[in-house]
């Protein structure tokens, strides 16, 4: 210890009084471990090495000099500054490359290489690593690998088969085929998800529609049926209500036509069959009939469509609960069941029925290309319609099939691509196209991972759903079974159903969070009708105004409205000339090809759009979720409310609290944007935390003040119920027309639910609780 103290003293004194000489002498036994240390001062005085008192006496007290110390400190600080500047300039250049790549124009992917130093600190040559791939290369690779030939082969798997009804032989056979295909693609994991659900099937006796007038005449005995219809026989006068929308029923009320005890007739389109039936039931109808809307395809005149009448999704006999075999269910059923008999009829049968009605003629916009359209029968007419439904309930096992490509960095975060597999008829357009695209994407993306060095940061799940025809039963039961975790792990659902129903127009349904990514994608995917143009050139810059709201029959709906997961649904169709055979027993490959002569190129394009979205969301450091879009949506909603300020004030209420909550969300979005811009994007922990805040935006618009069992679709923008912003707007519109017709307490509750849900979403977006603005 004294030797060390003396050495340190000499170092800083500037005038050493002794030096150290090391002498290593080889021992006779070959051991080189002996070290002899001699101090010069000791030798001069003949002292013995290692005696502390002698060493202490030979070393005079050091003289302290701070000048050298000051120089050493200044040199160290200078070296630190130089190192900081070098590091900053390197980081700044790296961030500029990252910023340039966010729109797809630059190189995003930075594949890590081996360390330049070995474990012992010695410099070594860089180890050869995987080829560095960038986003534009991935995009081109995906496009080059997608095959219209394989898509055709996948779609032709359904040829020659009349039905793929959920839980029956053909459905299970297709499930097994998809499972085998996923396995052959060498996906990281493939598994089945079993559910035991209650469905409705056509009974042994026919469903029939009669016209009673001077006797009973059979109008039609359709092959199709409506699932979850009430079984039984009802009789009533026929009343035609166009599309069966609320405004259509209001026009009938304005005509002072009583609908109580009537059988309502409406045409398909605009809203789902279940919504039409629910509106009819509210008016006191005892039964309902629906026929296919106008079409240029006269072949469709003789066919009735299949459908379901459940105002909801999933198994209606386990509302809010997953239908697993081991679960014991309480004796409840969904409030969305119709409680009245419902049947579909052909357009030819509807024309015949109208010909027997002698009442007031239909409004001009209601004629639906059927000559002799009537609203109802005259007051003196004795004609009635009799409806008999003989459907029966059945319990069946259904299978959802899954395959996954696991992410290399965040495997517990994933995009889900899904398609319905079942259909009442051949289902070429309804289920075949989506399933073919699903298999092609699984094949291509897996090939990119196994053979082309693609390493997705996050996972991609491929899902084949059963019982989609009954109201997204398979998808909803999966969501219900994993409701506590899915919203925190699955950050996008891409729906592949009915991707090709025509060729002229593009139909888009999506969460606002995905608008920017969808637009970027359409700017990079070629238009199959014109290879010199892109899809964006077809939809135009104002495409967002044409986005179609998701309906209950879209499998993406429960992902968004029930689980709060952003969704996108993309496809081709002909506006004003729908594919009339969708959902009928004639939805065959031959009939679909008659609708469009570019079926397989269109399927390939739809696959490329879905594939690019999935790859971009699993490739980039930062999730491509544009949360600022919801600020725009809230501002647009606020502008609609301004007209009702005076009406609300008359009730002693104010809309200001709602406006303040909207402002809080705007500020929270700005804060998150600044946090992202100022963050170290190379820091995985920071990046994951920021991505998680973006992921939760959709989920935070599910009203937390409602029970998922009683109000499953809690989303205030896209859900169903009095808690939605649309319902609030409708109530305010009614208030402006007739103040006494509005329940003030209900209005107060709507305002409170909307205000605090938006405020809660703002608080969650900010992040930590201590950054939350609790004033409102």
XYZ file of C-alpha atoms in Angstrom:
776
model
C 0.000 0.000 0.000
C 2.824 2.412 0.879
C 4.540 1.601 -2.415
C 1.383 2.553 -4.281
C 0.933 5.737 -2.237
C 4.482 6.779 -3.006
C 4.001 6.149 -6.714
C 0.864 8.259 -6.829
C 2.599 11.064 -4.895
C 5.511 11.099 -7.311
C 3.159 11.181 -10.303
C 1.503 14.418 -9.253
C 4.556 16.098 -7.528
C 6.424 16.624 -10.802
C 9.837 15.720 -9.254
C 10.237 11.978 -8.626
C 12.855 11.022 -6.071
C 12.975 7.394 -7.104
C 12.210 5.177 -10.052
C 11.004 1.641 -10.359
C 13.035 -0.990 -12.137
C 11.462 -4.345 -13.014
C 13.786 -7.310 -13.305
C 12.400 -10.632 -14.466
C 14.960 -13.355 -13.953
C 14.398 -16.867 -15.379
C 14.475 -19.379 -12.553
C 16.379 -22.559 -12.755
C 13.154 -24.539 -12.869
C 11.893 -22.545 -15.841
C 9.310 -20.520 -13.915
C 9.060 -16.945 -15.158
C 6.516 -15.915 -12.594
C 9.042 -14.408 -10.123
C 9.258 -10.606 -10.340
C 11.979 -8.647 -8.510
C 11.216 -4.991 -7.781
C 14.096 -2.678 -6.691
C 13.695 0.929 -5.704
C 16.761 3.068 -6.608
C 16.722 4.985 -3.328
C 16.823 1.709 -1.416
C 19.852 0.478 -3.327
C 21.808 3.677 -2.700
C 21.250 3.439 1.040
C 21.756 -0.323 1.218
C 18.252 -0.782 2.635
C 16.329 -4.009 2.480
C 13.549 -4.237 -0.005
C 10.095 -4.344 1.415
C 10.687 -2.627 4.758
C 8.034 0.009 5.179
C 9.838 2.183 7.710
C 12.958 2.387 5.513
C 10.873 3.270 2.441
C 9.043 5.967 4.344
C 12.276 7.516 5.523
C 13.850 7.629 2.083
C 10.978 9.581 0.385
C 10.627 13.258 1.272
C 7.127 14.839 1.384
C 5.923 15.592 -2.171
C 5.446 19.147 -3.333
C 1.869 19.655 -4.685
C 1.545 21.304 -8.054
C -2.021 21.804 -9.503
C -0.928 23.000 -12.936
C -0.511 19.483 -14.420
C -3.795 18.369 -12.916
C -5.583 21.284 -14.580
C -4.033 20.416 -17.965
C -5.087 16.773 -17.629
C -8.687 17.750 -16.799
C -8.879 20.169 -19.750
C -7.534 17.502 -22.091
C -10.095 14.993 -20.873
C -12.956 17.483 -21.357
C -11.722 18.287 -24.863
C -11.631 14.596 -25.770
C -15.171 14.165 -24.438
C -16.416 17.100 -26.556
C -14.772 15.709 -29.690
C -16.305 12.281 -29.046
C -19.753 13.822 -28.486
C -19.590 15.802 -31.757
C -18.565 12.713 -33.719
C -21.394 10.695 -32.177
C -23.944 13.458 -32.772
C -23.018 13.894 -36.428
C -23.204 10.130 -36.966
C -26.621 9.899 -35.250
C -27.944 12.923 -37.167
C -26.989 11.375 -40.476
C -28.640 8.099 -39.502
C -31.855 9.909 -38.492
C -31.947 11.795 -41.798
C -31.833 8.451 -43.624
C -34.641 7.134 -41.412
C -36.786 10.222 -42.039
C -36.289 9.950 -45.786
C -37.412 6.354 -45.733
C -40.700 6.815 -43.873
C -42.603 7.548 -47.079
C -41.017 4.592 -48.867
C -38.665 6.739 -50.948
C -35.502 5.867 -49.004
C -33.810 2.955 -47.314
C -35.373 1.999 -44.000
C -34.079 -1.409 -43.116
C -30.778 -1.350 -41.272
C -29.713 -4.964 -40.864
C -27.361 -5.323 -37.886
C -23.882 -6.665 -38.613
C -21.409 -8.525 -36.459
C -19.403 -6.582 -33.875
C -16.074 -5.109 -35.007
C -14.450 -6.377 -31.828
C -14.081 -9.868 -30.457
C -14.851 -10.802 -26.908
C -11.298 -9.994 -25.790
C -11.477 -6.493 -27.225
C -9.250 -7.108 -30.236
C -10.367 -5.714 -33.575
C -11.415 -8.305 -36.109
C -12.889 -8.414 -39.588
C -16.635 -7.957 -40.022
C -18.425 -11.284 -40.154
C -20.485 -11.853 -43.300
C -24.187 -11.221 -42.563
C -27.480 -11.399 -44.441
C -28.018 -9.204 -47.446
C -29.352 -5.769 -46.482
C -32.841 -5.246 -47.919
C -34.779 -1.991 -48.032
C -38.499 -1.288 -48.238
C -38.615 -0.515 -51.995
C -36.920 -3.867 -52.597
C -39.466 -5.687 -50.424
C -42.288 -4.008 -52.306
C -40.913 -5.057 -55.689
C -40.163 -8.542 -54.415
C -43.759 -9.001 -53.238
C -45.139 -7.812 -56.568
C -42.842 -10.086 -58.581
C -43.683 -13.181 -56.533
C -47.499 -12.861 -56.549
C -48.896 -15.290 -59.106
C -52.253 -15.043 -60.886
C -51.818 -18.698 -61.866
C -51.646 -19.849 -58.244
C -54.609 -17.614 -57.369
C -56.647 -19.296 -60.084
C -55.638 -22.764 -58.850
C -56.650 -21.855 -55.287
C -60.013 -20.497 -56.417
C -60.754 -23.566 -58.554
C -60.627 -25.703 -55.405
C -64.319 -24.770 -54.942
C -65.452 -25.830 -58.411
C -68.024 -28.570 -58.665
C -69.212 -28.196 -55.068
C -72.652 -26.811 -54.244
C -72.218 -25.746 -50.632
C -69.606 -25.086 -47.940
C -72.032 -24.653 -45.054
C -70.314 -24.019 -41.719
C -69.535 -27.138 -39.709
C -70.494 -29.540 -42.488
C -68.297 -31.903 -44.516
C -67.141 -29.524 -47.264
C -66.296 -26.791 -44.755
C -64.219 -29.197 -42.658
C -62.545 -30.594 -45.775
C -61.554 -27.074 -46.865
C -60.284 -26.335 -43.364
C -58.060 -29.412 -43.532
C -56.769 -28.368 -46.957
C -55.879 -24.875 -45.693
C -54.152 -26.349 -42.636
C -52.055 -28.594 -44.905
C -51.217 -25.683 -47.194
C -50.048 -23.517 -44.270
C -47.863 -26.397 -43.126
C -46.388 -26.883 -46.589
C -45.530 -23.166 -46.712
C -43.319 -23.773 -43.636
C -45.060 -21.189 -41.494
C -43.590 -20.938 -38.001
C -46.697 -22.393 -36.405
C -50.057 -23.726 -37.642
C -53.011 -24.465 -35.378
C -56.795 -24.899 -35.176
C -59.243 -23.037 -32.969
C -62.407 -25.034 -32.156
C -65.757 -23.516 -31.206
C -69.082 -25.170 -30.485
C -71.803 -22.827 -31.718
C -75.545 -22.801 -32.217
C -76.579 -22.161 -35.800
C -79.857 -22.379 -37.679
C -80.513 -24.708 -40.592
C -83.364 -25.168 -43.004
C -85.919 -27.623 -41.663
C -87.262 -30.755 -43.325
C -90.401 -28.861 -44.380
C -90.193 -26.071 -46.941
C -90.410 -22.403 -46.087
C -93.287 -20.902 -48.062
C -94.917 -17.590 -48.944
C -98.641 -17.524 -49.796
C -101.009 -14.903 -51.157
C -104.489 -15.173 -49.624
C -107.255 -13.626 -51.691
C -110.317 -15.670 -52.598
C -108.297 -18.695 -51.660
C -104.667 -19.445 -50.922
C -101.989 -19.366 -53.624
C -98.325 -20.310 -53.180
C -96.219 -17.320 -54.196
C -92.874 -19.082 -53.767
C -91.103 -21.876 -51.868
C -87.500 -20.603 -51.861
C -84.491 -22.854 -51.496
C -82.721 -20.144 -49.545
C -83.466 -19.297 -45.932
C -82.644 -16.619 -43.354
C -80.651 -17.838 -40.349
C -81.924 -16.937 -36.858
C -85.406 -16.160 -38.173
C -88.174 -17.048 -35.777
C -89.931 -20.224 -36.879
C -93.718 -20.237 -37.273
C -96.539 -18.930 -39.438
C -97.782 -15.329 -39.599
C -100.319 -13.490 -41.758
C -100.604 -9.769 -42.464
C -101.151 -7.160 -45.135
C -98.072 -6.459 -47.296
C -96.338 -3.050 -47.049
C -93.350 -2.120 -49.192
C -90.686 0.044 -47.462
C -87.946 0.434 -50.088
C -84.581 -0.421 -48.449
C -86.039 -0.675 -44.962
C -84.016 2.244 -43.617
C -85.274 4.519 -40.831
C -85.976 7.290 -43.318
C -87.957 4.869 -45.500
C -90.162 3.883 -42.562
C -90.609 7.568 -41.753
C -92.043 8.158 -45.248
C -94.555 5.352 -44.679
C -95.567 6.967 -41.383
C -95.988 10.284 -43.198
C -98.467 8.511 -45.501
C -100.394 7.531 -42.351
C -100.128 3.854 -43.193
C -100.201 1.653 -40.102
C -97.514 -1.033 -40.083
C -98.664 -2.811 -36.953
C -99.385 -6.476 -37.725
C -98.105 -6.117 -41.313
C -95.619 -8.152 -43.304
C -92.950 -5.734 -44.481
C -91.315 -6.072 -47.913
C -87.995 -4.463 -48.731
C -85.257 -4.825 -51.298
C -81.625 -5.719 -50.582
C -78.981 -3.034 -50.309
C -77.871 0.094 -48.383
C -78.067 -1.588 -44.951
C -77.883 -5.191 -43.751
C -80.862 -7.543 -43.661
C -80.625 -7.676 -39.854
C -80.962 -3.877 -39.627
C -83.953 -3.892 -41.973
C -85.680 -6.552 -39.860
C -84.938 -4.670 -36.619
C -86.519 -1.513 -38.054
C -89.605 -3.485 -39.159
C -89.977 -5.055 -35.738
C -89.917 -1.617 -34.079
C -92.918 -0.650 -36.223
C -94.908 -3.647 -35.004
C -94.500 -5.853 -38.097
C -95.150 -9.580 -37.665
C -92.966 -10.768 -40.542
C -90.543 -9.583 -43.207
C -89.655 -10.449 -46.817
C -86.593 -9.308 -48.774
C -85.775 -9.638 -52.467
C -82.676 -8.813 -54.516
C -82.354 -5.238 -55.720
C -82.125 -4.076 -59.338
C -79.497 -5.651 -61.562
C -78.654 -5.807 -65.228
C -78.235 -9.556 -64.823
C -81.730 -10.934 -65.508
C -80.510 -14.368 -64.465
C -80.750 -13.136 -60.874
C -84.518 -12.574 -61.129
C -85.270 -16.184 -60.237
C -82.939 -16.584 -57.242
C -83.438 -15.728 -53.585
C -80.379 -14.849 -51.472
C -79.353 -16.486 -48.224
C -78.850 -14.295 -45.178
C -79.057 -13.933 -41.410
C -81.272 -11.716 -39.267
C -79.145 -11.422 -36.110
C -78.451 -7.762 -35.313
C -74.952 -8.491 -34.128
C -72.000 -10.792 -34.728
C -70.951 -14.086 -33.220
C -73.022 -16.862 -31.666
C -76.250 -15.131 -30.492
C -76.733 -17.766 -27.784
C -73.455 -16.926 -26.027
C -73.439 -13.101 -26.214
C -70.175 -11.741 -24.851
C -68.825 -15.239 -24.136
C -66.547 -17.383 -26.315
C -68.206 -20.599 -27.495
C -65.572 -23.045 -26.321
C -66.642 -26.580 -25.500
C -65.509 -26.436 -21.883
C -67.435 -23.254 -21.057
C -70.730 -23.363 -19.175
C -73.043 -20.696 -20.540
C -75.793 -18.855 -18.713
C -79.283 -19.250 -20.240
C -79.245 -15.998 -22.242
C -79.579 -15.009 -25.861
C -78.667 -11.924 -27.828
C -81.106 -9.015 -27.827
C -80.365 -8.751 -31.555
C -82.410 -11.828 -32.478
C -85.368 -10.750 -34.653
C -88.301 -12.487 -32.852
C -90.315 -12.449 -36.111
C -90.298 -14.810 -39.138
C -88.070 -13.601 -41.980
C -87.648 -15.021 -45.485
C -86.005 -13.979 -48.740
C -87.803 -14.261 -52.088
C -86.783 -13.846 -55.712
C -87.268 -10.639 -57.655
C -89.738 -12.477 -59.886
C -91.873 -13.405 -56.865
C -91.751 -9.799 -55.636
C -92.967 -8.521 -59.033
C -95.839 -11.012 -58.928
C -96.777 -9.862 -55.413
C -96.755 -6.200 -56.417
C -99.043 -7.080 -59.329
C -101.678 -8.334 -56.854
C -101.522 -5.227 -54.624
C -104.009 -2.481 -55.500
C -102.969 0.336 -53.183
C -100.996 3.549 -53.669
C -98.146 3.452 -56.175
C -94.571 3.551 -54.941
C -92.598 6.766 -54.800
C -90.596 7.256 -57.975
C -87.250 6.575 -56.259
C -88.684 3.359 -54.777
C -89.704 1.597 -57.987
C -86.557 -0.577 -58.076
C -87.068 -1.386 -61.782
C -90.152 -3.448 -60.998
C -93.224 -2.463 -62.986
C -96.390 -1.929 -60.993
C -94.673 -1.310 -57.648
C -97.206 -0.589 -54.870
C -96.766 0.560 -51.286
C -99.585 -1.590 -49.910
C -103.122 -2.768 -50.619
C -106.200 -0.537 -50.661
C -108.368 -0.145 -47.574
C -111.090 -2.235 -49.190
C -108.790 -5.079 -50.217
C -108.940 -8.388 -48.372
C -105.598 -9.576 -49.691
C -103.007 -10.721 -47.167
C -99.678 -12.498 -47.220
C -98.978 -15.649 -45.246
C -95.404 -16.557 -44.314
C -94.320 -19.961 -42.974
C -90.762 -20.531 -41.719
C -89.638 -24.015 -40.582
C -85.981 -23.407 -39.699
C -84.426 -25.533 -36.935
C -81.607 -24.854 -34.453
C -78.468 -27.051 -34.631
C -75.297 -27.292 -32.546
C -72.080 -27.608 -34.571
C -68.336 -27.591 -34.149
C -66.557 -25.035 -36.328
C -62.851 -24.618 -36.959
C -60.789 -21.476 -37.431
C -57.406 -22.229 -39.035
C -54.334 -20.127 -38.216
C -50.750 -19.866 -39.413
C -48.098 -17.395 -38.267
C -44.812 -15.926 -39.431
C -43.191 -14.789 -36.202
C -41.500 -11.414 -35.949
C -37.752 -11.311 -35.287
C -37.872 -8.319 -32.934
C -41.404 -8.064 -31.521
C -43.126 -11.418 -32.079
C -45.874 -10.484 -29.609
C -47.128 -7.698 -31.881
C -48.956 -8.810 -35.011
C -51.001 -8.017 -38.077
C -53.876 -10.397 -38.869
C -54.978 -11.200 -42.431
C -58.268 -13.085 -42.566
C -60.842 -14.515 -44.949
C -64.190 -16.285 -44.571
C -64.111 -19.907 -45.707
C -67.764 -21.053 -45.515
C -70.681 -20.277 -47.813
C -74.252 -21.478 -48.231
C -73.763 -21.954 -51.973
C -70.590 -22.383 -54.036
C -69.447 -19.006 -52.656
C -66.923 -18.154 -55.379
C -67.100 -14.414 -54.679
C -68.274 -14.623 -51.080
C -65.514 -16.887 -49.751
C -63.458 -18.324 -52.605
C -61.675 -15.153 -53.702
C -60.674 -14.177 -50.159
C -59.452 -17.662 -49.296
C -57.375 -17.840 -52.497
C -55.741 -14.485 -51.694
C -55.068 -15.603 -48.111
C -53.251 -18.735 -49.297
C -51.247 -16.817 -51.895
C -50.066 -14.204 -49.385
C -49.103 -16.885 -46.866
C -47.106 -18.682 -49.573
C -45.345 -15.568 -50.904
C -44.480 -13.897 -47.590
C -43.213 -17.159 -46.110
C -41.040 -17.647 -49.200
C -39.615 -14.132 -48.722
C -38.694 -14.992 -45.125
C -37.252 -18.449 -45.809
C -35.400 -17.703 -49.033
C -34.910 -13.940 -49.454
C -33.620 -12.680 -46.095
C -36.839 -10.871 -45.153
C -36.959 -10.525 -41.377
C -40.210 -8.884 -40.252
C -39.942 -7.044 -36.961
C -43.468 -8.064 -36.002
C -45.545 -11.174 -36.608
C -48.081 -11.848 -39.393
C -51.051 -14.134 -38.637
C -53.098 -15.735 -41.428
C -56.648 -16.711 -40.376
C -59.362 -18.732 -42.131
C -62.743 -18.190 -40.456
C -65.760 -20.477 -40.387
C -69.456 -19.525 -39.941
C -68.933 -16.132 -41.513
C -72.297 -16.432 -43.270
C -74.045 -16.375 -39.890
C -72.574 -13.034 -38.921
C -68.784 -13.393 -38.537
C -69.332 -16.111 -35.921
C -65.860 -17.674 -36.165
C -64.008 -14.357 -36.051
C -66.143 -12.954 -33.230
C -65.805 -16.057 -31.048
C -62.020 -15.834 -31.428
C -62.096 -12.165 -30.414
C -64.309 -12.953 -27.422
C -62.045 -15.800 -26.368
C -58.948 -13.586 -26.264
C -60.539 -10.205 -25.558
C -58.209 -9.387 -22.664
C -55.045 -9.608 -24.770
C -55.788 -9.156 -28.470
C -56.277 -5.389 -28.373
C -52.795 -5.034 -26.844
C -51.080 -7.320 -29.370
C -52.976 -7.236 -32.697
C -52.644 -3.755 -34.153
C -54.324 -4.226 -37.568
C -56.816 -6.590 -39.213
C -56.840 -6.842 -43.026
C -60.069 -8.313 -44.400
C -59.816 -10.222 -47.695
C -63.513 -11.145 -48.153
C -65.382 -10.258 -51.380
C -62.277 -8.580 -52.796
C -63.576 -8.882 -56.385
C -67.265 -8.262 -57.186
C -66.644 -6.223 -60.328
C -63.865 -4.233 -61.959
C -64.929 -0.633 -62.530
C -64.788 0.901 -59.035
C -62.867 0.479 -55.782
C -64.629 -0.018 -52.450
C -62.728 0.878 -49.284
C -63.714 0.545 -45.633
C -61.056 1.398 -43.072
C -60.173 2.919 -39.746
C -58.889 6.504 -40.055
C -55.610 5.307 -38.520
C -54.868 3.465 -41.778
C -55.882 6.161 -44.287
C -52.334 7.428 -44.823
C -50.858 3.956 -45.226
C -53.628 2.959 -47.628
C -53.052 6.075 -49.718
C -49.300 5.459 -49.830
C -49.951 1.876 -50.897
C -52.380 2.835 -53.678
C -49.743 5.204 -55.048
C -47.396 2.221 -55.451
C -49.723 -0.480 -56.834
C -50.420 -0.548 -60.575
C -54.002 -0.385 -61.857
C -54.786 -3.788 -63.455
C -56.946 -2.061 -66.063
C -54.150 0.290 -67.133
C -50.553 -0.619 -66.377
C -49.380 2.957 -66.893
C -51.515 4.180 -63.967
C -51.661 3.461 -60.264
C -54.717 2.700 -58.142
C -54.499 6.165 -56.613
C -55.084 7.689 -60.053
C -58.372 5.787 -60.192
C -59.701 6.723 -56.742
C -58.566 10.364 -56.862
C -57.322 12.700 -54.144
C -60.741 12.909 -52.448
C -61.068 9.140 -51.982
C -61.544 9.463 -48.203
C -64.953 11.048 -48.791
C -66.005 7.812 -50.525
C -64.915 5.458 -47.721
C -67.826 3.104 -46.969
C -68.685 2.588 -43.272
C -68.256 -0.991 -42.103
C -71.498 -2.939 -41.661
C -72.378 -5.912 -39.491
C -71.862 -8.375 -42.355
C -68.203 -7.393 -42.765
C -65.873 -9.667 -40.768
C -63.718 -6.630 -39.992
C -66.577 -4.995 -38.059
C -66.139 -6.868 -34.733
C -62.366 -6.289 -34.849
C -62.971 -2.546 -34.970
C -66.196 -2.006 -33.018
C -65.808 -4.803 -30.429
C -62.036 -5.153 -29.925
C -60.798 -1.701 -30.932
C -58.328 -3.003 -33.534
C -57.728 -0.859 -36.675
C -59.046 -2.542 -39.831
C -59.012 -2.201 -43.590
C -61.226 -3.858 -46.209
C -60.394 -3.298 -49.897
C -61.995 -4.594 -53.077
C -63.289 -4.023 -56.613
C -66.952 -3.691 -57.608
C -69.254 -1.938 -60.083
C -71.149 0.885 -58.441
C -74.794 0.825 -59.493
C -74.404 -2.619 -61.024
C -73.750 -4.960 -58.120
C -72.898 -8.628 -58.500
C -76.485 -9.796 -57.946
C -75.665 -13.468 -57.407
C -73.605 -12.832 -54.279
C -74.951 -14.971 -51.454
C -77.119 -17.104 -53.729
C -76.814 -20.727 -54.847
C -75.505 -19.409 -58.196
C -72.402 -17.647 -56.843
C -70.202 -19.801 -59.059
C -66.806 -19.201 -60.637
C -68.382 -19.122 -64.106
C -70.896 -16.433 -63.128
C -68.227 -14.370 -61.375
C -66.022 -14.481 -64.480
C -68.989 -13.246 -66.521
C -69.082 -10.207 -64.237
C -65.467 -9.325 -64.954
C -63.039 -10.572 -67.583
C -60.055 -9.572 -65.401
C -60.844 -11.714 -62.376
C -57.337 -13.043 -61.705
C -55.436 -9.774 -62.361
C -57.897 -8.053 -60.021
C -57.339 -10.734 -57.365
C -53.594 -10.295 -57.740
C -53.911 -6.526 -57.298
C -56.073 -6.927 -54.189
C -53.457 -9.340 -52.825
C -50.694 -6.827 -53.527
C -52.538 -4.073 -51.654
C -53.141 -6.317 -48.636
C -49.593 -7.667 -48.766
C -47.969 -4.239 -48.926
C -50.007 -3.047 -45.946
C -49.052 -6.124 -43.905
C -45.364 -5.909 -44.819
C -45.107 -2.175 -44.170
C -46.707 -2.509 -40.743
C -44.309 -5.305 -39.780
C -41.209 -3.781 -41.393
C -40.842 -0.167 -40.270
C -39.397 0.895 -36.921
C -42.385 3.191 -36.344
C -45.904 1.838 -36.840
C -47.558 3.448 -39.851
C -50.678 4.454 -37.873
C -51.804 8.041 -38.459
C -53.416 9.030 -35.143
C -53.722 12.653 -36.318
C -56.590 11.510 -38.553
C -58.804 11.088 -35.492
C -58.167 14.738 -34.608
C -59.610 15.577 -38.014
C -62.592 13.256 -37.444
C -63.354 14.866 -34.077
C -63.066 18.358 -35.526
C -65.440 17.403 -38.342
C -67.930 16.083 -35.777
C -67.627 19.261 -33.713
C -68.483 21.357 -36.765
C -71.723 19.373 -37.146
C -72.642 20.132 -33.520
C -72.276 23.913 -33.751
C -75.717 24.216 -35.326
C -77.332 22.866 -32.140
C -75.686 25.125 -29.552
C -78.831 27.239 -29.096
C -81.132 24.196 -28.850
C -78.971 22.630 -26.161
C -78.681 25.908 -24.277
C -82.474 26.123 -24.030
C -82.362 22.905 -21.991
C -79.833 24.433 -19.595
C -77.041 22.313 -21.077
C -73.855 23.129 -22.988
C -71.697 21.450 -25.601
C -68.557 23.230 -24.392
C -67.320 20.258 -22.352
C -67.405 18.123 -25.474
C -65.479 20.783 -27.363
C -62.877 20.964 -24.577
C -62.408 17.177 -24.696
C -61.849 17.411 -28.447
C -59.194 20.071 -27.820
C -57.520 17.833 -25.246
C -57.251 15.040 -27.795
C -55.746 17.423 -30.340
C -53.098 18.565 -27.851
C -52.387 14.969 -26.817
C -51.882 13.988 -30.472
C -49.493 16.929 -30.927
C -47.575 15.840 -27.830
C -47.199 12.277 -29.099
C -46.041 13.544 -32.479
C -43.358 15.682 -30.789
C -42.302 12.744 -28.618
C -41.840 10.622 -31.740
C -39.882 13.312 -33.574
C -37.569 13.914 -30.599
C -37.046 10.262 -29.708
C -34.101 7.981 -30.414
C -35.633 5.722 -33.021
C -32.727 3.305 -32.705
C -33.677 2.666 -29.065
C -35.939 -0.383 -29.113
C -37.445 0.254 -25.679
C -38.386 3.842 -26.516
C -39.663 2.865 -29.954
C -41.842 0.077 -28.543
C -43.331 2.402 -25.913
C -44.238 4.986 -28.568
C -45.694 2.323 -30.873
C -47.819 0.979 -28.019
C -49.284 4.436 -27.460
C -50.250 4.576 -31.139
C -51.688 1.042 -31.041
C -54.043 1.957 -28.187
C -55.682 4.914 -29.946
C -58.384 2.766 -31.567
C -59.047 0.790 -28.397
C -59.396 3.975 -26.344
C -62.402 5.000 -28.435
C -64.322 2.024 -27.007
C -66.491 3.572 -24.310
C -65.244 2.176 -20.962
C -68.540 3.012 -19.277
C -70.506 0.261 -21.048
C -70.571 -3.489 -20.499
C -69.154 -5.457 -23.464
C -71.881 -8.038 -22.811
C -74.781 -5.569 -22.987
C -73.277 -3.224 -25.577
C -70.565 -5.213 -27.414
C -69.903 -2.601 -30.112
C -68.668 0.198 -27.853
C -66.708 2.228 -30.417
C -68.077 5.792 -30.335
C -67.333 6.308 -34.050
C -68.144 2.898 -35.553
C -70.162 1.055 -32.915
C -73.897 0.491 -32.508
C -76.025 2.026 -29.774
C -77.004 5.273 -28.070
C -73.410 5.878 -26.912
C -72.129 6.556 -30.450
C -71.443 10.013 -31.813
C -73.870 9.318 -34.656
C -76.672 8.544 -32.187
C -75.904 11.769 -30.307
C -76.074 13.724 -33.563
C -79.416 12.128 -34.472
C -80.806 13.039 -31.049
C -79.712 16.657 -31.483
C -81.304 16.763 -34.936
C -84.533 15.505 -33.392
C -84.203 18.152 -30.669
C -84.058 20.888 -33.319
C -87.267 19.563 -34.918
C -89.291 18.895 -31.756
C -87.911 19.739 -28.325
C -90.498 17.681 -26.468
C -89.644 14.487 -28.384
C -86.179 14.201 -26.807
C -85.504 12.603 -23.427
C -83.312 15.179 -21.659
C -81.760 12.651 -19.272
C -80.833 10.409 -22.166
C -79.252 13.387 -23.930
C -77.267 14.246 -20.800
C -75.993 10.679 -20.622
C -74.991 10.725 -24.292
C -73.061 13.958 -23.808
C -71.320 12.586 -20.719
C -70.358 9.295 -22.387
C -68.986 11.039 -25.476
C -67.109 13.681 -23.459
C -65.388 11.313 -21.060
C -64.584 8.696 -23.690
C -62.797 11.329 -25.791
C -61.117 12.742 -22.692
C -59.986 9.253 -21.700
C -58.561 8.667 -25.178
C -56.638 11.948 -24.866
C -55.233 10.953 -21.466
C -54.101 7.575 -22.809
C -52.454 9.197 -25.820
C -50.375 11.511 -23.604
C -48.744 8.530 -21.926
C -47.686 8.809 -18.298
C -50.265 9.882 -15.736
C -48.171 12.821 -14.562
C -48.298 14.299 -18.063
C -52.087 14.186 -18.138
C -54.103 17.386 -18.162
C -56.901 16.655 -15.712
C -58.706 19.930 -16.260
C -61.809 19.974 -18.427
